[in-house]
Every structure is written in C-alpha cells, then in structure tokens.
Amino acid sequence: MISTTDTAIIGAGPYGLSISAHLSDIGVPHQVLGEPMFAWRNFMPPGMLMRSEAFASDLYAPRAGYRLEDYSRRMHLPYAPIGMRLPLERFIEYGLWFQSQLVGHVRPVEVTELRRQDGCFRLSLSDGSCLIARRAVVALGLKGFEYMPAVLQGLPSPGVVHSGVFGSLSWARGKRIVIVGGGQSALGLAALFNELGAHVRVLIRGDTITWNKDPDVGRSLISRMLSPEGGLAQGWYPYVLSEFPYLFRAAGQRLRRRIAETSFGPSGAWWLRDRVVGKVELSMNTSVEHVSVHKSGVVLQVTGGDGPATVTGDHVVAATGFRVDVAKHAFLSPEIIQALSLVDGWPELSGHFESAVPGLYITGPAAAMSFGPALRFVYGAKYAAPCIARHIRLRHAAEGGSRAFQPQGAPQVLAEGGADAQLHPPPAFQGVKSPAE
Ligand SMILES: Cc1cc2nc3c(=O)[nH]c(=O)nc-3n(C[C@H](O)[C@H](O)[C@H](O)COP(=O)(O)OP(=O)(O)OC[C@H]3O[C@@H](n4cnc5c(N)ncnc54)[C@H](O)[C@@H]3O)c2cc1C
C-alpha cells in the first residue's frame, strides 16, 4: 500500500512529537513514524531519575497547557521546576499524554529505507507499506550513535554491553558489574546496580568526578540576574547556549567544534553523589588496556595510579557515551548519505534545520554541531520544533498546499493523505481549521 503526506516525521520521541504538535497547529498534513517515547521506555533503566531539571523536561506545544507542570497539576502530582528528582516513569507518562492530546495518530513502524524519488521522498516502512512525502524530518535521538572505545569493540554481548541499549537491570542482581566511564550514565547506573544488590566497580579515566552543583531553589532576583537559569545549567554561558541556539550556529565551524567538545563534559547529577560516593568502588586514573571474555566472566587489564591490575566482572558496561554519525542510519539511501556531505558524521544544517538534501530536516542530538549542546537534550526541542514547523509551513503554502501534491505512482485516492495524522486529529486540534489550505 502506498500513501502520501506532506511531511514524514521519523521518530516519535520528544522532538518528533513536539514538531508534530506544531505542524498540526498550523495545518500541515504529516505522519509521525516510530514508537512513541520508545527509547525512554526501552533503553533507559526503570527507576532512573532525569538529569534535566523539571522545567527543562517539557515537550513543546504551540499553545499553553501542555508542559510537564500542567500535566503534573492535572494528575495531582508534585512538581517543582528546579530541584525536583523527576522519575523517568513520570516523564514517559507525560510524553504519552502529550502525544494523546496534541499528536494523536502515530504509526508504530520503522522506516527501513528513505530515498529520493521524483523530487519527493519515498519511505519504505516495516509493515510492508510505502509512504511518499514532500519532506522528511529525522528525529531519531541517539539511536545508533553508541560509542565504544576500540578496546571494548567487537566483544560479545552480554559480556560487554553499551549503557545505551538496556532498560530493566534486574538481571544484574548479585552479579559483578564493571562500569567503564565517569559521566552521568556511568554514575547513574552504578547507583541503580548497587541498590539492586550487584557488586559494582567503576573505572574512571580522570582523577576526579565532576558533580553538578546542588540546585539553588528560591534565589533572589539579583542572584537570578547575575546567574540566570538556563535549560542546560545555571550561568550566563549555559543560558546563552540553551536559549539562543541560533547564536551558536552563527559562530564559525571551528569555534562551534571547540564549544561542542569542551562544554558540558561528563558529570554527575547533584542527587547522585550520596548514592555513589562511599557506596560503590570508584577507581580513578584508570585506563583499560585489554579485555577478554571467558566463560567465567570478563577480564580487564587496566593501568592506573597503582600500576597495572586485573579486574574481573560478570559484565562490563561501557558507559562511554555517544558519537553522532548520521551515516549510521542504515535506512538512509547511499545517495542521500552522499548528498548530506557529512563532516565527521555531522550534517551541516541551515538555520531551519534543513540538511544539504532539500526537504530533509535533521534535529535532536544529530543537530548539536549546528545548534549547540541544547540539542543534545530534550530542551533543544523548544527551539527546534517551532523553527522547523514554521519553515515547513512556508514551503507547504508556497507549493499550493496539499491539493497540489500529486506524486507520480501514488494512487489518486490517497493523494490527500492516506493515513495522515490530519485524518485523525488529536483532541486538542479537533475543529481547528488549517490556515494553509
Ligand atoms: C541514559 C540517558 C539519559 C538521558 N537523560 C536525559 C535527561 O534527563 N534530559 C534530557 O533532556 N535528555 C536526556 N537524555 C538525552 C535524550 O535521550 C535525547 O536528547 C532525546 O532522547 C532526544 O529525543 P528525540 O526525540 O530526538 O529521540 P528519542 O526520544 O530517542 O526518540 C527516537 C524515536 O525514533 C524512533 N525510531 C528509531 N528508529 C526508527 C526508524 N528506523 N524508523 C522510525 N522511527 C524510528 C523511535 O521509535 C523513537 O520514537 C538522556 C539520554 C540517555 C541515553
């Protein structure tokens, strides 16, 4: 079956859902592809607390009433913008509620191929169907970008696993877990594994752990002026990076790279310190030199302040972060990857998140080299969603709206949308007339 739409949004996480809410509001037909909040439901451990403050953990709607604060009030749940330990589960429920209110129909399919055809995009979907769209937005979060240092590469799972690929941790009870890394993922997992009854050792390359400062709740106006609260952290520098991603983009490529590489490096959230320090074994100044997997466990040869040592565990967790390389999205056709002209895996994006392939937008963490560190977090959707939606709306209107869209090979009856989200308007948009038509 072939259907058509104006815009295909690939990904139904905070970015995809926020963009859909904006497109619905301005009447651009679109489809959202992917499982709603999939990464949060499947690849993050239950019991995890969000690293971002509650006020920076919103999905973004074009109208008031859909922030995490609004959801919490409706559900009679406690809420504080700063200093609240926001559980993952609440964030997921909030994201699904946002979807039900503002997005409605999401097609829970994977895109298996995206290629250009006759000036449009042709998307092959995992349910065997095909979608033709004028535009596509790639909002896939960190999927496929897990980074393993060379010494940990190619080793069999579950002996060696990356921190970004598991949800429930119950399998670890009573096991010896060696975590490699010193950032939020490593420290957060160390706390959770330890509290589950695993024996945890964390191997950290640096000589110290950077802990984020305890939140300053109830600051005076002067204090807030001197050091404003940005979505990423407190202070003027993080504030500018959080609130004005277009300024980051205006900087030259070299400066952007330097900022991206040196800002917001590995650190642990303030609420983790008491759950980690003195509770799990932390080995500083440690470098992993060799790893081998045996029936009896995983053996790591490490060097450190005390000289070479052997560390043994049942499992090694590589909490070694993510590196964006858009070419790793296997569903992108070779022609599209070629046309993207990636620099070290990063796409160069216009001020509207449009890539070098006209009509193909890329957002979320993959846009962080163009728009700065805010895009690595949910907070970046505050800027990205309205920016992308506005640009698509202009293009949609300039092309004569949906009626002019008649791609070759698509059946006439489906030319107005097929399974378009617009045929299933979400509750908040029922009765809203499209200004674009
Ligand atoms: C352990 C961990 C903790 C984090 N904690 C925080 C935090 O506290 N605060 C914060 O702001 N950020 C946090 N982040 C970063 C955050 O995950 C990303 O910034 C955010 O997920 C980006 O959202 P997204 O909408 O781009 O993608 P995601 O939320 O990752 O959603 C990706 C979507 O793509 C879909 N998809 C994947 N492949 C396909 C395909 N082939 N076809 C169609 N759909 C597909 C999935 O079904 C899913 O719907 C954390 C990351 C990790 C790994």
PDB file of C-alpha atoms in Angstrom, residues 192-394:
ATOM      1  CA  LEU A 192      20.990   1.656  40.398  1.00  0.00           C
ATOM      2  CA  PHE A 193      23.072  -1.534  40.112  1.00  0.00           C
ATOM      3  CA  ASN A 194      24.331  -1.115  43.674  1.00  0.00           C
ATOM      4  CA  GLU A 195      20.832  -0.563  45.040  1.00  0.00           C
ATOM      5  CA  LEU A 196      19.728  -3.746  43.222  1.00  0.00           C
ATOM      6  CA  GLY A 197      22.357  -5.772  45.035  1.00  0.00           C
ATOM      7  CA  ALA A 198      25.065  -6.003  42.372  1.00  0.00           C
ATOM      8  CA  HIS A 199      28.782  -5.629  43.179  1.00  0.00           C
ATOM      9  CA  VAL A 200      29.796  -2.530  41.291  1.00  0.00           C
ATOM     10  CA  ARG A 201      33.175  -1.151  40.322  1.00  0.00           C
ATOM     11  CA  VAL A 202      33.526   1.984  38.209  1.00  0.00           C
ATOM     12  CA  LEU A 203      36.694   2.563  36.168  1.00  0.00           C
ATOM     13  CA  ILE A 204      37.177   6.277  35.581  1.00  0.00           C
ATOM     14  CA  ARG A 205      39.876   7.763  33.350  1.00  0.00           C
ATOM     15  CA  GLY A 206      40.061  11.164  35.102  1.00  0.00           C
ATOM     16  CA  ASP A 207      41.386  11.894  38.562  1.00  0.00           C
ATOM     17  CA  THR A 208      38.138  13.377  39.820  1.00  0.00           C
ATOM     18  CA  ILE A 209      34.386  13.245  39.256  1.00  0.00           C
ATOM     19  CA  THR A 210      32.633  16.458  38.287  1.00  0.00           C
ATOM     20  CA  TRP A 211      29.438  16.728  40.295  1.00  0.00           C
ATOM     21  CA  ASN A 212      26.804  19.246  39.283  1.00  0.00           C
ATOM     22  CA  LYS A 213      26.077  21.820  41.965  1.00  0.00           C
ATOM     23  CA  ASP A 214      23.065  21.350  44.243  1.00  0.00           C
ATOM     24  CA  PRO A 215      20.146  23.361  42.858  1.00  0.00           C
ATOM     25  CA  ASP A 216      19.656  26.846  44.202  1.00  0.00           C
ATOM     26  CA  VAL A 217      15.958  26.914  44.961  1.00  0.00           C
ATOM     27  CA  GLY A 218      14.282  30.250  45.768  1.00  0.00           C
ATOM     28  CA  ARG A 219      17.103  32.531  44.610  1.00  0.00           C
ATOM     29  CA  SER A 220      16.753  36.292  44.815  1.00  0.00           C
ATOM     30  CA  LEU A 221      16.102  38.359  41.696  1.00  0.00           C
ATOM     31  CA  ILE A 222      19.651  39.737  41.807  1.00  0.00           C
ATOM     32  CA  SER A 223      21.124  36.258  42.043  1.00  0.00           C
ATOM     33  CA  ARG A 224      18.992  35.140  39.094  1.00  0.00           C
ATOM     34  CA  MET A 225      20.098  38.163  37.073  1.00  0.00           C
ATOM     35  CA  LEU A 226      23.748  37.570  37.829  1.00  0.00           C
ATOM     36  CA  SER A 227      23.487  33.884  37.061  1.00  0.00           C
ATOM     37  CA  PRO A 228      20.308  33.066  35.107  1.00  0.00           C
ATOM     38  CA  GLU A 229      18.798  29.598  34.997  1.00  0.00           C
ATOM     39  CA  GLY A 230      19.232  28.125  31.513  1.00  0.00           C
ATOM     40  CA  GLY A 231      17.791  24.843  30.309  1.00  0.00           C
ATOM     41  CA  LEU A 232      21.258  23.270  30.436  1.00  0.00           C
ATOM     42  CA  ALA A 233      22.611  24.778  33.651  1.00  0.00           C
ATOM     43  CA  GLN A 234      22.900  27.948  35.671  1.00  0.00           C
ATOM     44  CA  GLY A 235      25.021  30.897  34.498  1.00  0.00           C
ATOM     45  CA  TRP A 236      25.207  33.257  31.529  1.00  0.00           C
ATOM     46  CA  TYR A 237      27.246  30.950  29.300  1.00  0.00           C
ATOM     47  CA  PRO A 238      24.906  27.940  29.616  1.00  0.00           C
ATOM     48  CA  TYR A 239      21.965  30.338  29.433  1.00  0.00           C
ATOM     49  CA  VAL A 240      23.048  31.718  26.061  1.00  0.00           C
ATOM     50  CA  LEU A 241      23.721  28.213  24.730  1.00  0.00           C
ATOM     51  CA  SER A 242      20.333  26.973  25.963  1.00  0.00           C
ATOM     52  CA  GLU A 243      18.155  29.860  24.919  1.00  0.00           C
ATOM     53  CA  PHE A 244      19.739  31.072  21.680  1.00  0.00           C
ATOM     54  CA  PRO A 245      20.858  28.072  19.623  1.00  0.00           C
ATOM     55  CA  TYR A 246      20.942  30.279  16.511  1.00  0.00           C
ATOM     56  CA  LEU A 247      23.827  32.270  18.027  1.00  0.00           C
ATOM     57  CA  PHE A 248      25.828  29.064  18.251  1.00  0.00           C
ATOM     58  CA  ARG A 249      25.081  28.404  14.612  1.00  0.00           C
ATOM     59  CA  ALA A 250      26.306  31.880  13.680  1.00  0.00           C
ATOM     60  CA  ALA A 251      29.762  31.037  15.055  1.00  0.00           C
ATOM     61  CA  GLY A 252      32.344  29.614  12.661  1.00  0.00           C
ATOM     62  CA  GLN A 253      32.752  25.870  12.320  1.00  0.00           C
ATOM     63  CA  ARG A 254      35.995  25.780  14.349  1.00  0.00           C
ATOM     64  CA  LEU A 255      34.548  27.718  17.261  1.00  0.00           C
ATOM     65  CA  ARG A 256      31.418  25.581  17.240  1.00  0.00           C
ATOM     66  CA  ARG A 257      33.532  22.462  17.356  1.00  0.00           C
ATOM     67  CA  ARG A 258      35.566  23.818  20.256  1.00  0.00           C
ATOM     68  CA  ILE A 259      32.440  24.731  22.218  1.00  0.00           C
ATOM     69  CA  ALA A 260      30.822  21.369  21.465  1.00  0.00           C
ATOM     70  CA  GLU A 261      33.902  19.469  22.570  1.00  0.00           C
ATOM     71  CA  THR A 262      34.592  21.438  25.725  1.00  0.00           C
ATOM     72  CA  SER A 263      31.139  22.304  27.092  1.00  0.00           C
ATOM     73  CA  PHE A 264      29.056  20.094  29.306  1.00  0.00           C
ATOM     74  CA  GLY A 265      31.530  17.236  29.513  1.00  0.00           C
ATOM     75  CA  PRO A 266      30.995  14.159  31.695  1.00  0.00           C
ATOM     76  CA  SER A 267      29.496  14.975  35.090  1.00  0.00           C
ATOM     77  CA  GLY A 268      27.134  13.516  37.669  1.00  0.00           C
ATOM     78  CA  ALA A 269      23.796  14.985  38.752  1.00  0.00           C
ATOM     79  CA  TRP A 270      23.699  16.512  42.238  1.00  0.00           C
ATOM     80  CA  TRP A 271      21.266  13.882  43.505  1.00  0.00           C
ATOM     81  CA  LEU A 272      23.622  11.028  42.631  1.00  0.00           C
ATOM     82  CA  ARG A 273      26.602  11.861  44.819  1.00  0.00           C
ATOM     83  CA  ASP A 274      25.187  10.407  48.051  1.00  0.00           C
ATOM     84  CA  ARG A 275      24.112   7.262  46.228  1.00  0.00           C
ATOM     85  CA  VAL A 276      27.556   6.650  44.747  1.00  0.00           C
ATOM     86  CA  VAL A 277      30.366   8.047  46.916  1.00  0.00           C
ATOM     87  CA  GLY A 278      31.214   5.548  49.646  1.00  0.00           C
ATOM     88  CA  LYS A 279      28.674   3.088  48.222  1.00  0.00           C
ATOM     89  CA  VAL A 280      30.455   1.719  45.143  1.00  0.00           C
ATOM     90  CA  GLU A 281      34.102   1.174  44.322  1.00  0.00           C
ATOM     91  CA  LEU A 282      35.389   4.094  42.245  1.00  0.00           C
ATOM     92  CA  SER A 283      38.815   3.585  40.608  1.00  0.00           C
ATOM     93  CA  MET A 284      40.196   6.893  39.366  1.00  0.00           C
ATOM     94  CA  ASN A 285      43.008   7.460  36.834  1.00  0.00           C
ATOM     95  CA  THR A 286      42.263   4.099  35.288  1.00  0.00           C
ATOM     96  CA  SER A 287      42.792   3.158  31.692  1.00  0.00           C
ATOM     97  CA  VAL A 288      41.505  -0.109  30.231  1.00  0.00           C
ATOM     98  CA  GLU A 289      44.240  -1.681  28.113  1.00  0.00           C
ATOM     99  CA  HIS A 290      42.833  -5.080  27.199  1.00  0.00           C
ATOM    100  CA  VAL A 291      39.590  -7.008  27.650  1.00  0.00           C
ATOM    101  CA  SER A 292      38.824 -10.695  27.142  1.00  0.00           C
ATOM    102  CA  VAL A 293      35.565 -12.551  27.602  1.00  0.00           C
ATOM    103  CA  HIS A 294      35.641 -16.029  29.191  1.00  0.00           C
ATOM    104  CA  LYS A 295      33.011 -18.491  30.407  1.00  0.00           C
ATOM    105  CA  SER A 296      33.792 -17.425  33.958  1.00  0.00           C
ATOM    106  CA  GLY A 297      33.462 -13.701  33.215  1.00  0.00           C
ATOM    107  CA  VAL A 298      35.151 -10.723  31.635  1.00  0.00           C
ATOM    108  CA  VAL A 299      38.783  -9.958  32.431  1.00  0.00           C
ATOM    109  CA  LEU A 300      40.098  -6.406  32.072  1.00  0.00           C
ATOM    110  CA  GLN A 301      43.757  -5.439  32.165  1.00  0.00           C
ATOM    111  CA  VAL A 302      43.937  -1.908  33.470  1.00  0.00           C
ATOM    112  CA  THR A 303      46.663   0.576  34.271  1.00  0.00           C
ATOM    113  CA  GLY A 304      46.268   3.264  36.865  1.00  0.00           C
ATOM    114  CA  GLY A 305      47.842   5.146  39.731  1.00  0.00           C
ATOM    115  CA  ASP A 306      48.714   1.877  41.487  1.00  0.00           C
ATOM    116  CA  GLY A 307      50.232   0.280  38.378  1.00  0.00           C
ATOM    117  CA  PRO A 308      48.829  -2.497  36.191  1.00  0.00           C
ATOM    118  CA  ALA A 309      45.983  -4.579  37.597  1.00  0.00           C
ATOM    119  CA  THR A 310      43.475  -7.197  36.556  1.00  0.00           C
ATOM    120  CA  VAL A 311      39.784  -6.544  37.145  1.00  0.00           C
ATOM    121  CA  THR A 312      37.217  -9.294  36.708  1.00  0.00           C
ATOM    122  CA  GLY A 313      33.467  -8.981  36.350  1.00  0.00           C
ATOM    123  CA  ASP A 314      30.448 -10.901  35.094  1.00  0.00           C
ATOM    124  CA  HIS A 315      29.547  -7.997  32.818  1.00  0.00           C
ATOM    125  CA  VAL A 316      31.254  -4.867  31.594  1.00  0.00           C
ATOM    126  CA  VAL A 317      29.073  -1.857  30.881  1.00  0.00           C
ATOM    127  CA  ALA A 318      30.600   0.682  28.513  1.00  0.00           C
ATOM    128  CA  ALA A 319      29.148   3.976  29.721  1.00  0.00           C
ATOM    129  CA  THR A 320      31.340   5.639  27.150  1.00  0.00           C
ATOM    130  CA  GLY A 321      28.840   7.960  25.554  1.00  0.00           C
ATOM    131  CA  PHE A 322      27.592   8.592  22.058  1.00  0.00           C
ATOM    132  CA  ARG A 323      29.186   9.924  18.871  1.00  0.00           C
ATOM    133  CA  VAL A 324      26.966  11.275  16.177  1.00  0.00           C
ATOM    134  CA  ASP A 325      27.467   9.768  12.736  1.00  0.00           C
ATOM    135  CA  VAL A 326      24.379  10.198  10.599  1.00  0.00           C
ATOM    136  CA  ALA A 327      25.764   7.707   8.064  1.00  0.00           C
ATOM    137  CA  LYS A 328      24.984   5.043  10.688  1.00  0.00           C
ATOM    138  CA  HIS A 329      21.271   5.466   9.995  1.00  0.00           C
ATOM    139  CA  ALA A 330      21.129   2.398   7.798  1.00  0.00           C
ATOM    140  CA  PHE A 331      17.764   3.329   6.308  1.00  0.00           C
ATOM    141  CA  LEU A 332      19.196   6.396   4.530  1.00  0.00           C
ATOM    142  CA  SER A 333      19.949   5.577   0.912  1.00  0.00           C
ATOM    143  CA  PRO A 334      23.599   5.845  -0.211  1.00  0.00           C
ATOM    144  CA  GLU A 335      22.558   8.712  -2.481  1.00  0.00           C
ATOM    145  CA  ILE A 336      21.148  10.674   0.471  1.00  0.00           C
ATOM    146  CA  ILE A 337      24.183   9.979   2.658  1.00  0.00           C
ATOM    147  CA  GLN A 338      26.451  11.133  -0.145  1.00  0.00           C
ATOM    148  CA  ALA A 339      24.432  14.315  -0.670  1.00  0.00           C
ATOM    149  CA  LEU A 340      24.474  15.162   3.048  1.00  0.00           C
ATOM    150  CA  SER A 341      28.238  15.944   2.804  1.00  0.00           C
ATOM    151  CA  LEU A 342      28.777  14.920   6.427  1.00  0.00           C
ATOM    152  CA  VAL A 343      31.758  16.346   8.314  1.00  0.00           C
ATOM    153  CA  ASP A 344      32.984  13.727  10.804  1.00  0.00           C
ATOM    154  CA  GLY A 345      29.476  12.284  10.751  1.00  0.00           C
ATOM    155  CA  TRP A 346      27.727  15.619  11.435  1.00  0.00           C
ATOM    156  CA  PRO A 347      25.320  17.134   8.917  1.00  0.00           C
ATOM    157  CA  GLU A 348      25.681  20.806   8.065  1.00  0.00           C
ATOM    158  CA  LEU A 349      22.238  22.324   8.601  1.00  0.00           C
ATOM    159  CA  SER A 350      20.562  25.547   7.517  1.00  0.00           C
ATOM    160  CA  GLY A 351      19.106  27.960  10.056  1.00  0.00           C
ATOM    161  CA  HIS A 352      15.880  25.933   9.758  1.00  0.00           C
ATOM    162  CA  PHE A 353      17.494  22.527  10.366  1.00  0.00           C
ATOM    163  CA  GLU A 354      17.309  21.662   6.668  1.00  0.00           C
ATOM    164  CA  SER A 355      20.194  19.494   5.518  1.00  0.00           C
ATOM    165  CA  ALA A 356      22.081  19.708   2.228  1.00  0.00           C
ATOM    166  CA  VAL A 357      19.325  17.481   0.819  1.00  0.00           C
ATOM    167  CA  PRO A 358      16.456  19.910   0.142  1.00  0.00           C
ATOM    168  CA  GLY A 359      13.364  18.965   2.142  1.00  0.00           C
ATOM    169  CA  LEU A 360      15.275  16.711   4.560  1.00  0.00           C
ATOM    170  CA  TYR A 361      15.456  18.112   8.084  1.00  0.00           C
ATOM    171  CA  ILE A 362      17.585  16.676  10.872  1.00  0.00           C
ATOM    172  CA  THR A 363      17.106  17.526  14.531  1.00  0.00           C
ATOM    173  CA  GLY A 364      17.826  16.379  18.091  1.00  0.00           C
ATOM    174  CA  PRO A 365      21.366  15.351  19.122  1.00  0.00           C
ATOM    175  CA  ALA A 366      22.424  14.990  15.468  1.00  0.00           C
ATOM    176  CA  ALA A 367      21.940  18.763  15.111  1.00  0.00           C
ATOM    177  CA  ALA A 368      24.177  19.665  18.062  1.00  0.00           C
ATOM    178  CA  MET A 369      27.187  20.640  15.926  1.00  0.00           C
ATOM    179  CA  SER A 370      24.976  23.203  14.151  1.00  0.00           C
ATOM    180  CA  PHE A 371      22.828  24.449  17.031  1.00  0.00           C
ATOM    181  CA  GLY A 372      24.853  23.658  20.130  1.00  0.00           C
ATOM    182  CA  PRO A 373      24.656  21.471  23.211  1.00  0.00           C
ATOM    183  CA  ALA A 374      20.975  22.251  23.926  1.00  0.00           C
ATOM    184  CA  LEU A 375      20.130  19.934  21.037  1.00  0.00           C
ATOM    185  CA  ARG A 376      21.662  17.025  22.925  1.00  0.00           C
ATOM    186  CA  PHE A 377      18.814  17.355  25.401  1.00  0.00           C
ATOM    187  CA  VAL A 378      15.048  17.466  25.299  1.00  0.00           C
ATOM    188  CA  TYR A 379      15.304  21.198  25.947  1.00  0.00           C
ATOM    189  CA  GLY A 380      16.517  21.810  22.398  1.00  0.00           C
ATOM    190  CA  ALA A 381      13.045  20.909  21.087  1.00  0.00           C
ATOM    191  CA  LYS A 382      11.802  24.231  22.472  1.00  0.00           C
ATOM    192  CA  TYR A 383      13.710  25.967  19.697  1.00  0.00           C
ATOM    193  CA  ALA A 384      13.764  23.237  17.045  1.00  0.00           C
ATOM    194  CA  ALA A 385      10.042  22.404  16.891  1.00  0.00           C
ATOM    195  CA  PRO A 386       8.646  25.873  16.076  1.00  0.00           C
ATOM    196  CA  CYS A 387      11.630  26.675  13.851  1.00  0.00           C
ATOM    197  CA  ILE A 388      11.201  23.565  11.672  1.00  0.00           C
ATOM    198  CA  ALA A 389       7.398  23.828  11.625  1.00  0.00           C
ATOM    199  CA  ARG A 390       7.472  27.479  10.507  1.00  0.00           C
ATOM    200  CA  HIS A 391       9.808  26.672   7.636  1.00  0.00           C
ATOM    201  CA  ILE A 392       7.778  23.664   6.502  1.00  0.00           C
ATOM    202  CA  ARG A 393       4.608  25.705   6.642  1.00  0.00           C
ATOM    203  CA  LEU A 394       6.086  28.387   4.388  1.00  0.00           C
TER     204      LEU A 394
END
